[in-house]
PDBQT receptor file of N, H, CA, C and O in Angstrom, charges set to zero:
ATOM      1  N   MET A   1     -49.203 -76.567  89.327  1.00  0.00    +0.000 N 
ATOM      2  CA  MET A   1     -48.129 -75.958  90.089  1.00  0.00    +0.000 C 
ATOM      3  C   MET A   1     -48.741 -75.168  91.245  1.00  0.00    +0.000 C 
ATOM      4  O   MET A   1     -49.842 -74.628  91.133  1.00  0.00    +0.000 OA
ATOM      5  N   MET A   2     -48.018 -75.111  92.338  1.00  0.00    +0.000 N 
ATOM      6  H   MET A   2     -47.124 -75.549  92.429  1.00  0.00    +0.000 HD
ATOM      7  CA  MET A   2     -48.506 -74.388  93.509  1.00  0.00    +0.000 C 
ATOM      8  C   MET A   2     -48.359 -72.877  93.338  1.00  0.00    +0.000 C 
ATOM      9  O   MET A   2     -47.587 -72.404  92.503  1.00  0.00    +0.000 OA
ATOM     10  N   ARG A   3     -49.100 -72.142  94.132  1.00  0.00    +0.000 N 
ATOM     11  H   ARG A   3     -49.727 -72.526  94.810  1.00  0.00    +0.000 HD
ATOM     12  CA  ARG A   3     -48.984 -70.684  94.136  1.00  0.00    +0.000 C 
ATOM     13  C   ARG A   3     -47.764 -70.273  94.944  1.00  0.00    +0.000 C 
ATOM     14  O   ARG A   3     -47.407 -70.924  95.925  1.00  0.00    +0.000 OA
ATOM     15  N   PHE A   4     -47.133 -69.191  94.524  1.00  0.00    +0.000 N 
ATOM     16  H   PHE A   4     -47.423 -68.662  93.727  1.00  0.00    +0.000 HD
ATOM     17  CA  PHE A   4     -45.931 -68.712  95.197  1.00  0.00    +0.000 C 
ATOM     18  C   PHE A   4     -46.151 -67.355  95.860  1.00  0.00    +0.000 C 
ATOM     19  O   PHE A   4     -45.191 -66.622  96.099  1.00  0.00    +0.000 OA
ATOM     20  N   ASP A   5     -47.398 -67.014  96.159  1.00  0.00    +0.000 N 
ATOM     21  H   ASP A   5     -48.178 -67.609  95.965  1.00  0.00    +0.000 HD
ATOM     22  CA  ASP A   5     -47.700 -65.737  96.819  1.00  0.00    +0.000 C 
ATOM     23  C   ASP A   5     -46.898 -65.601  98.105  1.00  0.00    +0.000 C 
ATOM     24  O   ASP A   5     -46.904 -66.497  98.948  1.00  0.00    +0.000 OA
ATOM     25  N   GLY A   6     -46.204 -64.465  98.251  1.00  0.00    +0.000 N 
ATOM     26  H   GLY A   6     -46.199 -63.736  97.566  1.00  0.00    +0.000 HD
ATOM     27  CA  GLY A   6     -45.453 -64.193  99.463  1.00  0.00    +0.000 C 
ATOM     28  C   GLY A   6     -44.146 -64.956  99.589  1.00  0.00    +0.000 C 
ATOM     29  O   GLY A   6     -43.500 -64.896 100.635  1.00  0.00    +0.000 OA
ATOM     30  N   LYS A   7     -43.745 -65.668  98.554  1.00  0.00    +0.000 N 
ATOM     31  H   LYS A   7     -44.270 -65.717  97.704  1.00  0.00    +0.000 HD
ATOM     32  CA  LYS A   7     -42.508 -66.457  98.588  1.00  0.00    +0.000 C 
ATOM     33  C   LYS A   7     -41.443 -65.781  97.731  1.00  0.00    +0.000 C 
ATOM     34  O   LYS A   7     -41.753 -65.121  96.739  1.00  0.00    +0.000 OA
ATOM     35  N   THR A   8     -40.184 -65.955  98.129  1.00  0.00    +0.000 N 
ATOM     36  H   THR A   8     -39.932 -66.491  98.935  1.00  0.00    +0.000 HD
ATOM     37  CA  THR A   8     -39.060 -65.510  97.320  1.00  0.00    +0.000 C 
ATOM     38  C   THR A   8     -38.457 -66.739  96.667  1.00  0.00    +0.000 C 
ATOM     39  O   THR A   8     -38.099 -67.699  97.349  1.00  0.00    +0.000 OA
ATOM     40  N   CYS A   9     -38.343 -66.712  95.341  1.00  0.00    +0.000 N 
ATOM     41  H   CYS A   9     -38.634 -65.932  94.786  1.00  0.00    +0.000 HD
ATOM     42  CA  CYS A   9     -37.866 -67.855  94.565  1.00  0.00    +0.000 C 
ATOM     43  C   CYS A   9     -36.514 -67.509  93.947  1.00  0.00    +0.000 C 
ATOM     44  O   CYS A   9     -36.404 -66.541  93.194  1.00  0.00    +0.000 OA
ATOM     45  N   ILE A  10     -35.492 -68.293  94.259  1.00  0.00    +0.000 N 
ATOM     46  H   ILE A  10     -35.581 -69.080  94.871  1.00  0.00    +0.000 HD
ATOM     47  CA  ILE A  10     -34.164 -68.087  93.689  1.00  0.00    +0.000 C 
ATOM     48  C   ILE A  10     -33.956 -69.145  92.618  1.00  0.00    +0.000 C 
ATOM     49  O   ILE A  10     -33.995 -70.342  92.902  1.00  0.00    +0.000 OA
ATOM     50  N   VAL A  11     -33.735 -68.697  91.380  1.00  0.00    +0.000 N 
ATOM     51  H   VAL A  11     -33.704 -67.725  91.150  1.00  0.00    +0.000 HD
ATOM     52  CA  VAL A  11     -33.582 -69.616  90.256  1.00  0.00    +0.000 C 
ATOM     53  C   VAL A  11     -32.189 -69.436  89.668  1.00  0.00    +0.000 C 
ATOM     54  O   VAL A  11     -31.850 -68.356  89.184  1.00  0.00    +0.000 OA
ATOM     55  N   THR A  12     -31.376 -70.499  89.710  1.00  0.00    +0.000 N 
ATOM     56  H   THR A  12     -31.652 -71.376  90.103  1.00  0.00    +0.000 HD
ATOM     57  CA  THR A  12     -30.062 -70.442  89.072  1.00  0.00    +0.000 C 
ATOM     58  C   THR A  12     -30.233 -70.776  87.600  1.00  0.00    +0.000 C 
ATOM     59  O   THR A  12     -31.058 -71.616  87.238  1.00  0.00    +0.000 OA
ATOM     60  N   GLY A  13     -29.457 -70.121  86.757  1.00  0.00    +0.000 N 
ATOM     61  H   GLY A  13     -28.787 -69.439  87.050  1.00  0.00    +0.000 HD
ATOM     62  CA  GLY A  13     -29.606 -70.311  85.315  1.00  0.00    +0.000 C 
ATOM     63  C   GLY A  13     -30.855 -69.626  84.793  1.00  0.00    +0.000 C 
ATOM     64  O   GLY A  13     -31.434 -70.054  83.795  1.00  0.00    +0.000 OA
ATOM     65  N   GLY A  14     -31.269 -68.562  85.467  1.00  0.00    +0.000 N 
ATOM     66  H   GLY A  14     -30.799 -68.214  86.278  1.00  0.00    +0.000 HD
ATOM     67  CA  GLY A  14     -32.510 -67.880  85.115  1.00  0.00    +0.000 C 
ATOM     68  C   GLY A  14     -32.455 -67.021  83.872  1.00  0.00    +0.000 C 
ATOM     69  O   GLY A  14     -33.457 -66.405  83.507  1.00  0.00    +0.000 OA
ATOM     70  N   GLY A  15     -31.316 -66.964  83.213  1.00  0.00    +0.000 N 
ATOM     71  H   GLY A  15     -30.502 -67.464  83.509  1.00  0.00    +0.000 HD
ATOM     72  CA  GLY A  15     -31.183 -66.127  82.028  1.00  0.00    +0.000 C 
ATOM     73  C   GLY A  15     -31.632 -66.780  80.736  1.00  0.00    +0.000 C 
ATOM     74  O   GLY A  15     -31.878 -66.090  79.746  1.00  0.00    +0.000 OA
ATOM     75  N   SER A  16     -31.742 -68.105  80.733  1.00  0.00    +0.000 N 
ATOM     76  H   SER A  16     -31.541 -68.665  81.537  1.00  0.00    +0.000 HD
ATOM     77  CA  SER A  16     -32.120 -68.778  79.485  1.00  0.00    +0.000 C 
ATOM     78  C   SER A  16     -32.700 -70.160  79.766  1.00  0.00    +0.000 C 
ATOM     79  O   SER A  16     -32.580 -70.692  80.870  1.00  0.00    +0.000 OA
ATOM     80  N   GLY A  17     -33.318 -70.715  78.759  1.00  0.00    +0.000 N 
ATOM     81  H   GLY A  17     -33.415 -70.283  77.863  1.00  0.00    +0.000 HD
ATOM     82  CA  GLY A  17     -33.808 -72.088  78.807  1.00  0.00    +0.000 C 
ATOM     83  C   GLY A  17     -34.824 -72.362  79.902  1.00  0.00    +0.000 C 
ATOM     84  O   GLY A  17     -35.728 -71.566  80.152  1.00  0.00    +0.000 OA
ATOM     85  N   ILE A  18     -34.650 -73.515  80.550  1.00  0.00    +0.000 N 
ATOM     86  H   ILE A  18     -33.915 -74.162  80.346  1.00  0.00    +0.000 HD
ATOM     87  CA  ILE A  18     -35.585 -73.946  81.587  1.00  0.00    +0.000 C 
ATOM     88  C   ILE A  18     -35.580 -72.977  82.768  1.00  0.00    +0.000 C 
ATOM     89  O   ILE A  18     -36.630 -72.720  83.358  1.00  0.00    +0.000 OA
ATOM     90  N   GLY A  19     -34.416 -72.438  83.119  1.00  0.00    +0.000 N 
ATOM     91  H   GLY A  19     -33.564 -72.647  82.640  1.00  0.00    +0.000 HD
ATOM     92  CA  GLY A  19     -34.337 -71.486  84.226  1.00  0.00    +0.000 C 
ATOM     93  C   GLY A  19     -35.153 -70.238  83.952  1.00  0.00    +0.000 C 
ATOM     94  O   GLY A  19     -35.851 -69.738  84.834  1.00  0.00    +0.000 OA
ATOM     95  N   ARG A  20     -35.066 -69.735  82.729  1.00  0.00    +0.000 N 
ATOM     96  H   ARG A  20     -34.499 -70.141  82.013  1.00  0.00    +0.000 HD
ATOM     97  CA  ARG A  20     -35.848 -68.549  82.348  1.00  0.00    +0.000 C 
ATOM     98  C   ARG A  20     -37.342 -68.855  82.407  1.00  0.00    +0.000 C 
ATOM     99  O   ARG A  20     -38.126 -68.069  82.940  1.00  0.00    +0.000 OA
ATOM    100  N   ALA A  21     -37.723 -69.997  81.856  1.00  0.00    +0.000 N 
ATOM    101  H   ALA A  21     -37.086 -70.635  81.423  1.00  0.00    +0.000 HD
ATOM    102  CA  ALA A  21     -39.134 -70.393  81.877  1.00  0.00    +0.000 C 
ATOM    103  C   ALA A  21     -39.633 -70.551  83.312  1.00  0.00    +0.000 C 
ATOM    104  O   ALA A  21     -40.769 -70.193  83.623  1.00  0.00    +0.000 OA
ATOM    105  N   THR A  22     -38.784 -71.087  84.179  1.00  0.00    +0.000 N 
ATOM    106  H   THR A  22     -37.862 -71.378  83.926  1.00  0.00    +0.000 HD
ATOM    107  CA  THR A  22     -39.142 -71.248  85.585  1.00  0.00    +0.000 C 
ATOM    108  C   THR A  22     -39.355 -69.888  86.241  1.00  0.00    +0.000 C 
ATOM    109  O   THR A  22     -40.312 -69.700  86.991  1.00  0.00    +0.000 OA
ATOM    110  N   CYS A  23     -38.464 -68.944  85.960  1.00  0.00    +0.000 N 
ATOM    111  H   CYS A  23     -37.686 -69.096  85.351  1.00  0.00    +0.000 HD
ATOM    112  CA  CYS A  23     -38.618 -67.583  86.503  1.00  0.00    +0.000 C 
ATOM    113  C   CYS A  23     -39.948 -66.973  86.086  1.00  0.00    +0.000 C 
ATOM    114  O   CYS A  23     -40.680 -66.428  86.912  1.00  0.00    +0.000 OA
ATOM    115  N   LEU A  24     -40.250 -67.068  84.807  1.00  0.00    +0.000 N 
ATOM    116  H   LEU A  24     -39.655 -67.510  84.135  1.00  0.00    +0.000 HD
ATOM    117  CA  LEU A  24     -41.482 -66.469  84.293  1.00  0.00    +0.000 C 
ATOM    118  C   LEU A  24     -42.711 -67.125  84.916  1.00  0.00    +0.000 C 
ATOM    119  O   LEU A  24     -43.674 -66.443  85.267  1.00  0.00    +0.000 OA
ATOM    120  N   ARG A  25     -42.675 -68.443  85.050  1.00  0.00    +0.000 N 
ATOM    121  H   ARG A  25     -41.893 -68.997  84.764  1.00  0.00    +0.000 HD
ATOM    122  CA  ARG A  25     -43.813 -69.167  85.630  1.00  0.00    +0.000 C 
ATOM    123  C   ARG A  25     -43.994 -68.826  87.105  1.00  0.00    +0.000 C 
ATOM    124  O   ARG A  25     -45.110 -68.566  87.554  1.00  0.00    +0.000 OA
ATOM    125  N   MET A  26     -42.897 -68.828  87.857  1.00  0.00    +0.000 N 
ATOM    126  H   MET A  26     -41.990 -69.040  87.493  1.00  0.00    +0.000 HD
ATOM    127  CA  MET A  26     -42.994 -68.521  89.287  1.00  0.00    +0.000 C 
ATOM    128  C   MET A  26     -43.492 -67.098  89.508  1.00  0.00    +0.000 C 
ATOM    129  O   MET A  26     -44.270 -66.847  90.429  1.00  0.00    +0.000 OA
ATOM    130  N   ALA A  27     -43.053 -66.174  88.675  1.00  0.00    +0.000 N 
ATOM    131  H   ALA A  27     -42.421 -66.378  87.927  1.00  0.00    +0.000 HD
ATOM    132  CA  ALA A  27     -43.531 -64.795  88.779  1.00  0.00    +0.000 C 
ATOM    133  C   ALA A  27     -45.025 -64.724  88.465  1.00  0.00    +0.000 C 
ATOM    134  O   ALA A  27     -45.768 -64.002  89.130  1.00  0.00    +0.000 OA
ATOM    135  N   SER A  28     -45.462 -65.468  87.457  1.00  0.00    +0.000 N 
ATOM    136  H   SER A  28     -44.859 -66.054  86.916  1.00  0.00    +0.000 HD
ATOM    137  CA  SER A  28     -46.884 -65.462  87.107  1.00  0.00    +0.000 C 
ATOM    138  C   SER A  28     -47.737 -66.108  88.194  1.00  0.00    +0.000 C 
ATOM    139  O   SER A  28     -48.935 -65.839  88.290  1.00  0.00    +0.000 OA
ATOM    140  N   GLU A  29     -47.117 -66.963  89.014  1.00  0.00    +0.000 N 
ATOM    141  H   GLU A  29     -46.144 -67.181  88.935  1.00  0.00    +0.000 HD
ATOM    142  CA  GLU A  29     -47.810 -67.615  90.128  1.00  0.00    +0.000 C 
ATOM    143  C   GLU A  29     -47.714 -66.793  91.412  1.00  0.00    +0.000 C 
ATOM    144  O   GLU A  29     -48.113 -67.263  92.477  1.00  0.00    +0.000 OA
ATOM    145  N   GLY A  30     -47.185 -65.564  91.319  1.00  0.00    +0.000 N 
ATOM    146  H   GLY A  30     -46.861 -65.182  90.454  1.00  0.00    +0.000 HD
ATOM    147  CA  GLY A  30     -47.177 -64.658  92.456  1.00  0.00    +0.000 C 
ATOM    148  C   GLY A  30     -45.875 -64.569  93.234  1.00  0.00    +0.000 C 
ATOM    149  O   GLY A  30     -45.806 -63.863  94.240  1.00  0.00    +0.000 OA
ATOM    150  N   GLY A  31     -44.844 -65.271  92.787  1.00  0.00    +0.000 N 
ATOM    151  H   GLY A  31     -44.900 -65.844  91.970  1.00  0.00    +0.000 HD
ATOM    152  CA  GLY A  31     -43.576 -65.273  93.515  1.00  0.00    +0.000 C 
ATOM    153  C   GLY A  31     -42.726 -64.046  93.258  1.00  0.00    +0.000 C 
ATOM    154  O   GLY A  31     -42.844 -63.398  92.219  1.00  0.00    +0.000 OA
ATOM    155  N   ARG A  32     -41.870 -63.737  94.212  1.00  0.00    +0.000 N 
ATOM    156  H   ARG A  32     -41.774 -64.264  95.057  1.00  0.00    +0.000 HD
ATOM    157  CA  ARG A  32     -40.841 -62.713  94.062  1.00  0.00    +0.000 C 
ATOM    158  C   ARG A  32     -39.611 -63.471  93.580  1.00  0.00    +0.000 C 
ATOM    159  O   ARG A  32     -39.089 -64.314  94.310  1.00  0.00    +0.000 OA
ATOM    160  N   VAL A  33     -39.138 -63.192  92.374  1.00  0.00    +0.000 N 
ATOM    161  H   VAL A  33     -39.562 -62.507  91.782  1.00  0.00    +0.000 HD
ATOM    162  CA  VAL A  33     -38.129 -64.029  91.727  1.00  0.00    +0.000 C 
ATOM    163  C   VAL A  33     -36.757 -63.366  91.696  1.00  0.00    +0.000 C 
ATOM    164  O   VAL A  33     -36.629 -62.179  91.394  1.00  0.00    +0.000 OA
ATOM    165  N   VAL A  34     -35.730 -64.163  92.017  1.00  0.00    +0.000 N 
ATOM    166  H   VAL A  34     -35.835 -65.126  92.262  1.00  0.00    +0.000 HD
ATOM    167  CA  VAL A  34     -34.337 -63.769  91.849  1.00  0.00    +0.000 C 
ATOM    168  C   VAL A  34     -33.787 -64.645  90.732  1.00  0.00    +0.000 C 
ATOM    169  O   VAL A  34     -33.684 -65.861  90.893  1.00  0.00    +0.000 OA
ATOM    170  N   ALA A  35     -33.431 -64.035  89.592  1.00  0.00    +0.000 N 
ATOM    171  H   ALA A  35     -33.515 -63.047  89.461  1.00  0.00    +0.000 HD
ATOM    172  CA  ALA A  35     -32.867 -64.766  88.459  1.00  0.00    +0.000 C 
ATOM    173  C   ALA A  35     -31.348 -64.659  88.529  1.00  0.00    +0.000 C 
ATOM    174  O   ALA A  35     -30.782 -63.604  88.242  1.00  0.00    +0.000 OA
ATOM    175  N   ALA A  36     -30.694 -65.743  88.908  1.00  0.00    +0.000 N 
ATOM    176  H   ALA A  36     -31.154 -66.600  89.142  1.00  0.00    +0.000 HD
ATOM    177  CA  ALA A  36     -29.233 -65.766  88.999  1.00  0.00    +0.000 C 
ATOM    178  C   ALA A  36     -28.670 -66.466  87.770  1.00  0.00    +0.000 C 
ATOM    179  O   ALA A  36     -29.146 -67.535  87.386  1.00  0.00    +0.000 OA
ATOM    180  N   ASP A  37     -27.655 -65.862  87.150  1.00  0.00    +0.000 N 
ATOM    181  H   ASP A  37     -27.268 -64.994  87.461  1.00  0.00    +0.000 HD
ATOM    182  CA  ASP A  37     -27.062 -66.459  85.959  1.00  0.00    +0.000 C 
ATOM    183  C   ASP A  37     -25.649 -65.909  85.778  1.00  0.00    +0.000 C 
ATOM    184  O   ASP A  37     -25.374 -64.763  86.135  1.00  0.00    +0.000 OA
ATOM    185  N   LEU A  38     -24.760 -66.722  85.226  1.00  0.00    +0.000 N 
ATOM    186  H   LEU A  38     -24.983 -67.653  84.936  1.00  0.00    +0.000 HD
ATOM    187  CA  LEU A  38     -23.408 -66.250  84.922  1.00  0.00    +0.000 C 
ATOM    188  C   LEU A  38     -23.433 -65.142  83.876  1.00  0.00    +0.000 C 
ATOM    189  O   LEU A  38     -22.563 -64.271  83.862  1.00  0.00    +0.000 OA
ATOM    190  N   ASN A  39     -24.434 -65.180  83.001  1.00  0.00    +0.000 N 
ATOM    191  H   ASN A  39     -25.141 -65.887  83.012  1.00  0.00    +0.000 HD
ATOM    192  CA  ASN A  39     -24.613 -64.159  81.979  1.00  0.00    +0.000 C 
ATOM    193  C   ASN A  39     -25.542 -63.085  82.557  1.00  0.00    +0.000 C 
ATOM    194  O   ASN A  39     -26.765 -63.222  82.519  1.00  0.00    +0.000 OA
ATOM    195  N   ALA A  40     -24.946 -62.024  83.089  1.00  0.00    +0.000 N 
ATOM    196  H   ALA A  40     -23.953 -61.913  83.119  1.00  0.00    +0.000 HD
ATOM    197  CA  ALA A  40     -25.728 -60.980  83.760  1.00  0.00    +0.000 C 
ATOM    198  C   ALA A  40     -26.724 -60.307  82.820  1.00  0.00    +0.000 C 
ATOM    199  O   ALA A  40     -27.825 -59.954  83.241  1.00  0.00    +0.000 OA
ATOM    200  N   ASP A  41     -26.356 -60.127  81.562  1.00  0.00    +0.000 N 
ATOM    201  H   ASP A  41     -25.461 -60.414  81.220  1.00  0.00    +0.000 HD
ATOM    202  CA  ASP A  41     -27.265 -59.486  80.611  1.00  0.00    +0.000 C 
ATOM    203  C   ASP A  41     -28.513 -60.336  80.385  1.00  0.00    +0.000 C 
ATOM    204  O   ASP A  41     -29.616 -59.801  80.271  1.00  0.00    +0.000 OA
ATOM    205  N   ALA A  42     -28.346 -61.648  80.322  1.00  0.00    +0.000 N 
ATOM    206  H   ALA A  42     -27.450 -62.083  80.415  1.00  0.00    +0.000 HD
ATOM    207  CA  ALA A  42     -29.487 -62.545  80.141  1.00  0.00    +0.000 C 
ATOM    208  C   ALA A  42     -30.391 -62.515  81.369  1.00  0.00    +0.000 C 
ATOM    209  O   ALA A  42     -31.615 -62.517  81.240  1.00  0.00    +0.000 OA
ATOM    210  N   ALA A  43     -29.795 -62.487  82.556  1.00  0.00    +0.000 N 
ATOM    211  H   ALA A  43     -28.800 -62.485  82.661  1.00  0.00    +0.000 HD
ATOM    212  CA  ALA A  43     -30.588 -62.416  83.787  1.00  0.00    +0.000 C 
ATOM    213  C   ALA A  43     -31.364 -61.100  83.846  1.00  0.00    +0.000 C 
ATOM    214  O   ALA A  43     -32.522 -61.080  84.264  1.00  0.00    +0.000 OA
ATOM    215  N   LYS A  44     -30.730 -60.006  83.429  1.00  0.00    +0.000 N 
ATOM    216  H   LYS A  44     -29.789 -60.023  83.089  1.00  0.00    +0.000 HD
ATOM    217  CA  LYS A  44     -31.409 -58.709  83.401  1.00  0.00    +0.000 C 
ATOM    218  C   LYS A  44     -32.560 -58.720  82.401  1.00  0.00    +0.000 C 
ATOM    219  O   LYS A  44     -33.604 -58.117  82.650  1.00  0.00    +0.000 OA
ATOM    220  N   ALA A  45     -32.377 -59.401  81.272  1.00  0.00    +0.000 N 
ATOM    221  H   ALA A  45     -31.529 -59.890  81.069  1.00  0.00    +0.000 HD
ATOM    222  CA  ALA A  45     -33.442 -59.499  80.271  1.00  0.00    +0.000 C 
ATOM    223  C   ALA A  45     -34.634 -60.276  80.831  1.00  0.00    +0.000 C 
ATOM    224  O   ALA A  45     -35.785 -59.910  80.596  1.00  0.00    +0.000 OA
ATOM    225  N   THR A  46     -34.355 -61.335  81.560  1.00  0.00    +0.000 N 
ATOM    226  H   THR A  46     -33.419 -61.632  81.750  1.00  0.00    +0.000 HD
ATOM    227  CA  THR A  46     -35.434 -62.098  82.197  1.00  0.00    +0.000 C 
ATOM    228  C   THR A  46     -36.173 -61.211  83.191  1.00  0.00    +0.000 C 
ATOM    229  O   THR A  46     -37.403 -61.188  83.217  1.00  0.00    +0.000 OA
ATOM    230  N   ALA A  47     -35.417 -60.484  84.007  1.00  0.00    +0.000 N 
ATOM    231  H   ALA A  47     -34.418 -60.503  83.985  1.00  0.00    +0.000 HD
ATOM    232  CA  ALA A  47     -36.031 -59.589  84.994  1.00  0.00    +0.000 C 
ATOM    233  C   ALA A  47     -36.895 -58.533  84.311  1.00  0.00    +0.000 C 
ATOM    234  O   ALA A  47     -37.980 -58.210  84.795  1.00  0.00    +0.000 OA
ATOM    235  N   ALA A  48     -36.422 -57.998  83.197  1.00  0.00    +0.000 N 
ATOM    236  H   ALA A  48     -35.541 -58.260  82.804  1.00  0.00    +0.000 HD
ATOM    237  CA  ALA A  48     -37.187 -56.983  82.465  1.00  0.00    +0.000 C 
ATOM    238  C   ALA A  48     -38.495 -57.564  81.928  1.00  0.00    +0.000 C 
ATOM    239  O   ALA A  48     -39.514 -56.874  81.900  1.00  0.00    +0.000 OA
ATOM    240  N   ASP A  49     -38.471 -58.821  81.506  1.00  0.00    +0.000 N 
ATOM    241  H   ASP A  49     -37.643 -59.381  81.529  1.00  0.00    +0.000 HD
ATOM    242  CA  ASP A  49     -39.687 -59.460  81.004  1.00  0.00    +0.000 C 
ATOM    243  C   ASP A  49     -40.688 -59.724  82.123  1.00  0.00    +0.000 C 
ATOM    244  O   ASP A  49     -41.897 -59.740  81.891  1.00  0.00    +0.000 OA
ATOM    245  N   ILE A  50     -40.185 -59.929  83.328  1.00  0.00    +0.000 N 
ATOM    246  H   ILE A  50     -39.203 -59.916  83.517  1.00  0.00    +0.000 HD
ATOM    247  CA  ILE A  50     -41.074 -60.160  84.464  1.00  0.00    +0.000 C 
ATOM    248  C   ILE A  50     -41.754 -58.863  84.879  1.00  0.00    +0.000 C 
ATOM    249  O   ILE A  50     -42.948 -58.844  85.179  1.00  0.00    +0.000 OA
ATOM    250  N   VAL A  51     -40.986 -57.782  84.892  1.00  0.00    +0.000 N 
ATOM    251  H   VAL A  51     -40.016 -57.797  84.648  1.00  0.00    +0.000 HD
ATOM    252  CA  VAL A  51     -41.532 -56.492  85.324  1.00  0.00    +0.000 C 
ATOM    253  C   VAL A  51     -42.398 -55.963  84.216  1.00  0.00    +0.000 C 
ATOM    254  O   VAL A  51     -42.973 -54.882  84.344  1.00  0.00    +0.000 OA
TER     255      VAL A  51
């Protein structure tokens, strides 16, 4: 996977499943991640795991 240094990554469905895994991976690769999800609590949980 490519590095995401200096990039902003918007992930829909970022609260669970593949979207959550994508958020975590992009953050670990240096990206600034926006986790968008209909379930706001799940998106907040993903964000908390990234920080």
